[in-house]
Amino acid sequence: MDNNITLSRLDTMDVDCVVKDPPESGSTLNDQNDMSRMGKVQEFKVSLKSKVVESFIDNIEAQLSPVSSIKLLGCFAGHVGVYFNGLQNGGFAGLFWSFVWTFFGFGFIIVSLAEMASMAPTSGGQYHWVSEFAPARHQKFLSYTTGWMSVLAWQAGAASGSFLTGTIIQGLISIRDPSYKPQNWQGTLFVFAMIAIIYFFNVHAANWIPRIQNLLLALHLMSWVIVVVVLFVMTPQQPAKVVFTEFYNGGSDATAHMSEEVKDAGRYVPIAIAWGYFGNGILAIIVLVGLLLSIPSVPAALKDSSGFPFLYVFRNTLSLAGVNGLASTILIPVIFSNILFNASTARQTHAFARDKGLPFAEWISHVDRRRRIPVRAIFLSCLISGLLSVINIGSTVAFNAIISLNVAALMYTYAISISCVIYRKIHCPETLPPRRWSMGRLGLSINIIGLVYVCFALFWSFWPPTPSVTAEDFNWSVVIFVGIFILSLMVYAFQGRYQYVGPVVIVQRRE
């Protein structure tokens, strides 16, 4: 057991030693105890209730195409927008079975993250968990690099959500006007418009976020019912044998980063993470089956001018007005998910800066005292999304490589954090913080399976989309991933090792 850093069990805590939250914060005593144990002051307004916090889980689901990289998606509405790669690299059966495999494999990761979120409900997420659970001699370095890769993953993911929205709109325009030829610069302008909406809601309409969550949950279920009815009732159906056996080769934490704004986070954040993931996954599988049954030809769907197989199916079944209306039921939840995704991204960035893990940490970690939100971190996240989208004007390949980084970087943070909690459970389980959501005796086994799957997913995330690789279709994410990792090492050598101590040290000072 490590002697210089010991994580003691805090089954009880003297109320007098708790950092008191402002009366209007809305936090519970359990929230205050958790924040005090981690050495943090509750700066955010706690306004997210347990029944609606599941909306943030819409940003943490995953799909793995057979040859290409993992795509972190939103709710089922986000899934239907990114099935192109799966169809291209596996056809009907390839897309379906890879989705099922990923759904169950990624589930082990999700419940592992949920348990860690119950032990330490903080916006920092993975880098904080690594700091608490890693061996003492390695916690500082591992936590620092995990923090950098987590920031990279979430910032790239935020940009991809806005980009998906813009390209869906371009696809709808091409359906309405067959002479329209989508241009990259036009897609970038749509991204700018989405970023403006995201900034407005997360800063000037932040008090509406709980209502947005309620609305998103309602829209999510309503749009799911509408899409399912259209796919299974109105469209001509392929034989089931084709969907499940015919292959073709043409070439899920957000809630964890909102923990400091959730009431009774140590209990309800892990519940939202686990149940939100599995509930959404079941809905997505049903929609996937309906979509695959409705596609008459894989090559025709891939060559459709809209660029989206689901729009191809809608156009074959509905009138132009029907296509617009049904696509809106998918597009609107995606837009709301983008708003919530940016909120999670900003909180994660703010948390790492708060622990002095980023350059200009004091400026980034500032919290607006009137609004009680990290306005500067929100602005920075929107700015990064905008800058990344500009790359798309010159090269779609380069932009897609950067966006795919959120997969590799996120898998890296999962691998390190799960490895550290496995280490802690094996070598000194008595030092783990108390938790109110646990996997019991199966916990360690689930962690190990989750780690194996993460390594598998990380390996495939760097592969190109086609076997014959050229400079144009090479998956440049591996180059950028290594480059950013080296940059984090350089910043650590010149700045981080002097300023960054890691959350676990702050935890010990509170004990």
PDB file of N, CA, C and O in Angstrom, residues 19-22 25-28 31-32 35-36 39-46 121 123 258-262 265 354 367 369 372:
ATOM      1  N   VAL A  19     -17.229  22.295   3.455  1.00  0.00           N
ATOM      2  CA  VAL A  19     -17.274  23.603   2.827  1.00  0.00           C
ATOM      3  C   VAL A  19     -18.718  23.923   2.530  1.00  0.00           C
ATOM      4  O   VAL A  19     -19.357  23.283   1.710  1.00  0.00           O
ATOM      5  N   LYS A  20     -19.255  24.899   3.214  1.00  0.00           N
ATOM      6  CA  LYS A  20     -20.670  25.203   3.063  1.00  0.00           C
ATOM      7  C   LYS A  20     -20.951  25.860   1.724  1.00  0.00           C
ATOM      8  O   LYS A  20     -20.250  26.760   1.308  1.00  0.00           O
ATOM      9  N   ASP A  21     -21.986  25.375   1.048  1.00  0.00           N
ATOM     10  CA  ASP A  21     -22.409  25.973  -0.193  1.00  0.00           C
ATOM     11  C   ASP A  21     -23.305  27.164   0.085  1.00  0.00           C
ATOM     12  O   ASP A  21     -23.956  27.226   1.117  1.00  0.00           O
ATOM     13  N   PRO A  22     -23.364  28.097  -0.834  1.00  0.00           N
ATOM     14  CA  PRO A  22     -24.310  29.193  -0.681  1.00  0.00           C
ATOM     15  C   PRO A  22     -25.720  28.641  -0.583  1.00  0.00           C
ATOM     16  O   PRO A  22     -26.033  27.604  -1.183  1.00  0.00           O
ATOM     17  N   SER A  25     -27.469  27.430  -3.717  1.00  0.00           N
ATOM     18  CA  SER A  25     -26.813  26.472  -4.594  1.00  0.00           C
ATOM     19  C   SER A  25     -27.697  25.276  -4.890  1.00  0.00           C
ATOM     20  O   SER A  25     -27.610  24.687  -5.958  1.00  0.00           O
ATOM     21  N   GLY A  26     -28.524  24.877  -3.934  1.00  0.00           N
ATOM     22  CA  GLY A  26     -29.424  23.758  -4.166  1.00  0.00           C
ATOM     23  C   GLY A  26     -28.804  22.402  -3.908  1.00  0.00           C
ATOM     24  O   GLY A  26     -29.422  21.376  -4.176  1.00  0.00           O
ATOM     25  N   SER A  27     -27.575  22.345  -3.390  1.00  0.00           N
ATOM     26  CA  SER A  27     -26.910  21.066  -3.164  1.00  0.00           C
ATOM     27  C   SER A  27     -27.428  20.400  -1.896  1.00  0.00           C
ATOM     28  O   SER A  27     -27.916  21.051  -0.976  1.00  0.00           O
ATOM     29  N   THR A  28     -27.296  19.073  -1.839  1.00  0.00           N
ATOM     30  CA  THR A  28     -27.679  18.313  -0.661  1.00  0.00           C
ATOM     31  C   THR A  28     -26.470  18.154   0.252  1.00  0.00           C
ATOM     32  O   THR A  28     -25.335  18.460  -0.124  1.00  0.00           O
ATOM     33  N   ASP A  31     -23.936  15.971  -1.361  1.00  0.00           N
ATOM     34  CA  ASP A  31     -23.146  16.699  -2.360  1.00  0.00           C
ATOM     35  C   ASP A  31     -22.046  17.501  -1.688  1.00  0.00           C
ATOM     36  O   ASP A  31     -20.895  17.521  -2.145  1.00  0.00           O
ATOM     37  N   GLN A  32     -22.386  18.163  -0.596  1.00  0.00           N
ATOM     38  CA  GLN A  32     -21.400  18.973   0.115  1.00  0.00           C
ATOM     39  C   GLN A  32     -20.295  18.100   0.687  1.00  0.00           C
ATOM     40  O   GLN A  32     -19.110  18.466   0.663  1.00  0.00           O
ATOM     41  N   MET A  35     -18.003  17.033  -2.233  1.00  0.00           N
ATOM     42  CA  MET A  35     -17.159  18.135  -2.681  1.00  0.00           C
ATOM     43  C   MET A  35     -16.085  18.453  -1.647  1.00  0.00           C
ATOM     44  O   MET A  35     -14.933  18.746  -1.995  1.00  0.00           O
ATOM     45  N   SER A  36     -16.437  18.380  -0.369  1.00  0.00           N
ATOM     46  CA  SER A  36     -15.464  18.663   0.681  1.00  0.00           C
ATOM     47  C   SER A  36     -14.368  17.608   0.714  1.00  0.00           C
ATOM     48  O   SER A  36     -13.185  17.926   0.862  1.00  0.00           O
ATOM     49  N   GLY A  39     -11.929  18.345  -1.805  1.00  0.00           N
ATOM     50  CA  GLY A  39     -11.244  19.621  -1.662  1.00  0.00           C
ATOM     51  C   GLY A  39     -11.733  20.699  -2.589  1.00  0.00           C
ATOM     52  O   GLY A  39     -10.980  21.612  -2.928  1.00  0.00           O
ATOM     53  N   LYS A  40     -12.982  20.618  -3.023  1.00  0.00           N
ATOM     54  CA  LYS A  40     -13.533  21.585  -3.963  1.00  0.00           C
ATOM     55  C   LYS A  40     -14.643  22.408  -3.313  1.00  0.00           C
ATOM     56  O   LYS A  40     -15.337  21.935  -2.410  1.00  0.00           O
ATOM     57  N   VAL A  41     -14.792  23.623  -3.802  1.00  0.00           N
ATOM     58  CA  VAL A  41     -15.878  24.500  -3.376  1.00  0.00           C
ATOM     59  C   VAL A  41     -16.964  24.446  -4.436  1.00  0.00           C
ATOM     60  O   VAL A  41     -16.671  24.500  -5.633  1.00  0.00           O
ATOM     61  N   GLN A  42     -18.203  24.337  -4.023  1.00  0.00           N
ATOM     62  CA  GLN A  42     -19.312  24.266  -4.970  1.00  0.00           C
ATOM     63  C   GLN A  42     -19.564  25.646  -5.564  1.00  0.00           C
ATOM     64  O   GLN A  42     -20.213  26.489  -4.963  1.00  0.00           O
ATOM     65  N   GLU A  43     -19.018  25.875  -6.756  1.00  0.00           N
ATOM     66  CA  GLU A  43     -19.170  27.172  -7.410  1.00  0.00           C
ATOM     67  C   GLU A  43     -20.370  27.213  -8.343  1.00  0.00           C
ATOM     68  O   GLU A  43     -20.878  28.281  -8.673  1.00  0.00           O
ATOM     69  N   PHE A  44     -20.812  26.034  -8.820  1.00  0.00           N
ATOM     70  CA  PHE A  44     -21.920  25.988  -9.753  1.00  0.00           C
ATOM     71  C   PHE A  44     -23.250  25.896  -9.015  1.00  0.00           C
ATOM     72  O   PHE A  44     -23.317  25.405  -7.897  1.00  0.00           O
ATOM     73  N   LYS A  45     -24.282  26.336  -9.688  1.00  0.00           N
ATOM     74  CA  LYS A  45     -25.624  26.186  -9.158  1.00  0.00           C
ATOM     75  C   LYS A  45     -26.101  24.772  -9.426  1.00  0.00           C
ATOM     76  O   LYS A  45     -26.097  24.307 -10.559  1.00  0.00           O
ATOM     77  N   VAL A  46     -26.521  24.062  -8.380  1.00  0.00           N
ATOM     78  CA  VAL A  46     -26.979  22.682  -8.519  1.00  0.00           C
ATOM     79  C   VAL A  46     -28.453  22.706  -8.913  1.00  0.00           C
ATOM     80  O   VAL A  46     -29.329  22.945  -8.099  1.00  0.00           O
ATOM     81  N   PRO A 121     -17.916  12.090  -7.526  1.00  0.00           N
ATOM     82  CA  PRO A 121     -18.756  12.830  -8.477  1.00  0.00           C
ATOM     83  C   PRO A 121     -18.222  14.239  -8.717  1.00  0.00           C
ATOM     84  O   PRO A 121     -18.560  15.178  -7.996  1.00  0.00           O
ATOM     85  N   SER A 123     -16.754  17.161 -11.916  1.00  0.00           N
ATOM     86  CA  SER A 123     -16.716  17.505 -13.332  1.00  0.00           C
ATOM     87  C   SER A 123     -15.441  17.034 -13.999  1.00  0.00           C
ATOM     88  O   SER A 123     -15.384  16.894 -15.217  1.00  0.00           O
ATOM     89  N   MET A 258     -21.028  16.690 -15.517  1.00  0.00           N
ATOM     90  CA  MET A 258     -22.025  17.625 -14.978  1.00  0.00           C
ATOM     91  C   MET A 258     -22.297  17.333 -13.512  1.00  0.00           C
ATOM     92  O   MET A 258     -23.230  17.882 -12.934  1.00  0.00           O
ATOM     93  N   SER A 259     -21.486  16.469 -12.888  1.00  0.00           N
ATOM     94  CA  SER A 259     -21.750  16.000 -11.535  1.00  0.00           C
ATOM     95  C   SER A 259     -21.927  17.120 -10.520  1.00  0.00           C
ATOM     96  O   SER A 259     -22.734  17.016  -9.599  1.00  0.00           O
ATOM     97  N   GLU A 260     -21.143  18.186 -10.677  1.00  0.00           N
ATOM     98  CA  GLU A 260     -21.179  19.253  -9.680  1.00  0.00           C
ATOM     99  C   GLU A 260     -22.428  20.109  -9.774  1.00  0.00           C
ATOM    100  O   GLU A 260     -22.612  21.032  -8.978  1.00  0.00           O
ATOM    101  N   GLU A 261     -23.295  19.825 -10.760  1.00  0.00           N
ATOM    102  CA  GLU A 261     -24.557  20.550 -10.891  1.00  0.00           C
ATOM    103  C   GLU A 261     -25.770  19.635 -10.779  1.00  0.00           C
ATOM    104  O   GLU A 261     -26.884  20.010 -11.120  1.00  0.00           O
ATOM    105  N   VAL A 262     -25.521  18.408 -10.291  1.00  0.00           N
ATOM    106  CA  VAL A 262     -26.589  17.431 -10.117  1.00  0.00           C
ATOM    107  C   VAL A 262     -26.870  17.229  -8.636  1.00  0.00           C
ATOM    108  O   VAL A 262     -25.944  17.059  -7.837  1.00  0.00           O
ATOM    109  N   ALA A 265     -25.439  13.873  -6.379  1.00  0.00           N
ATOM    110  CA  ALA A 265     -24.727  13.334  -7.540  1.00  0.00           C
ATOM    111  C   ALA A 265     -24.134  11.961  -7.302  1.00  0.00           C
ATOM    112  O   ALA A 265     -24.102  11.130  -8.214  1.00  0.00           O
ATOM    113  N   ARG A 354      -9.004  24.261 -13.430  1.00  0.00           N
ATOM    114  CA  ARG A 354      -9.103  24.571 -11.998  1.00  0.00           C
ATOM    115  C   ARG A 354      -7.986  23.902 -11.204  1.00  0.00           C
ATOM    116  O   ARG A 354      -7.498  24.442 -10.206  1.00  0.00           O
ATOM    117  N   VAL A 367     -15.212  31.353 -12.899  1.00  0.00           N
ATOM    118  CA  VAL A 367     -16.652  31.104 -12.862  1.00  0.00           C
ATOM    119  C   VAL A 367     -17.378  32.424 -12.684  1.00  0.00           C
ATOM    120  O   VAL A 367     -17.063  33.201 -11.773  1.00  0.00           O
ATOM    121  N   ARG A 369     -19.686  34.859 -11.322  1.00  0.00           N
ATOM    122  CA  ARG A 369     -20.312  34.845  -9.996  1.00  0.00           C
ATOM    123  C   ARG A 369     -21.811  35.080 -10.055  1.00  0.00           C
ATOM    124  O   ARG A 369     -22.554  34.608  -9.197  1.00  0.00           O
ATOM    125  N   ARG A 372     -23.066  31.850 -12.178  1.00  0.00           N
ATOM    126  CA  ARG A 372     -22.557  30.635 -11.544  1.00  0.00           C
ATOM    127  C   ARG A 372     -22.320  29.532 -12.560  1.00  0.00           C
ATOM    128  O   ARG A 372     -22.676  28.374 -12.356  1.00  0.00           O
TER     129      ARG A 372
END
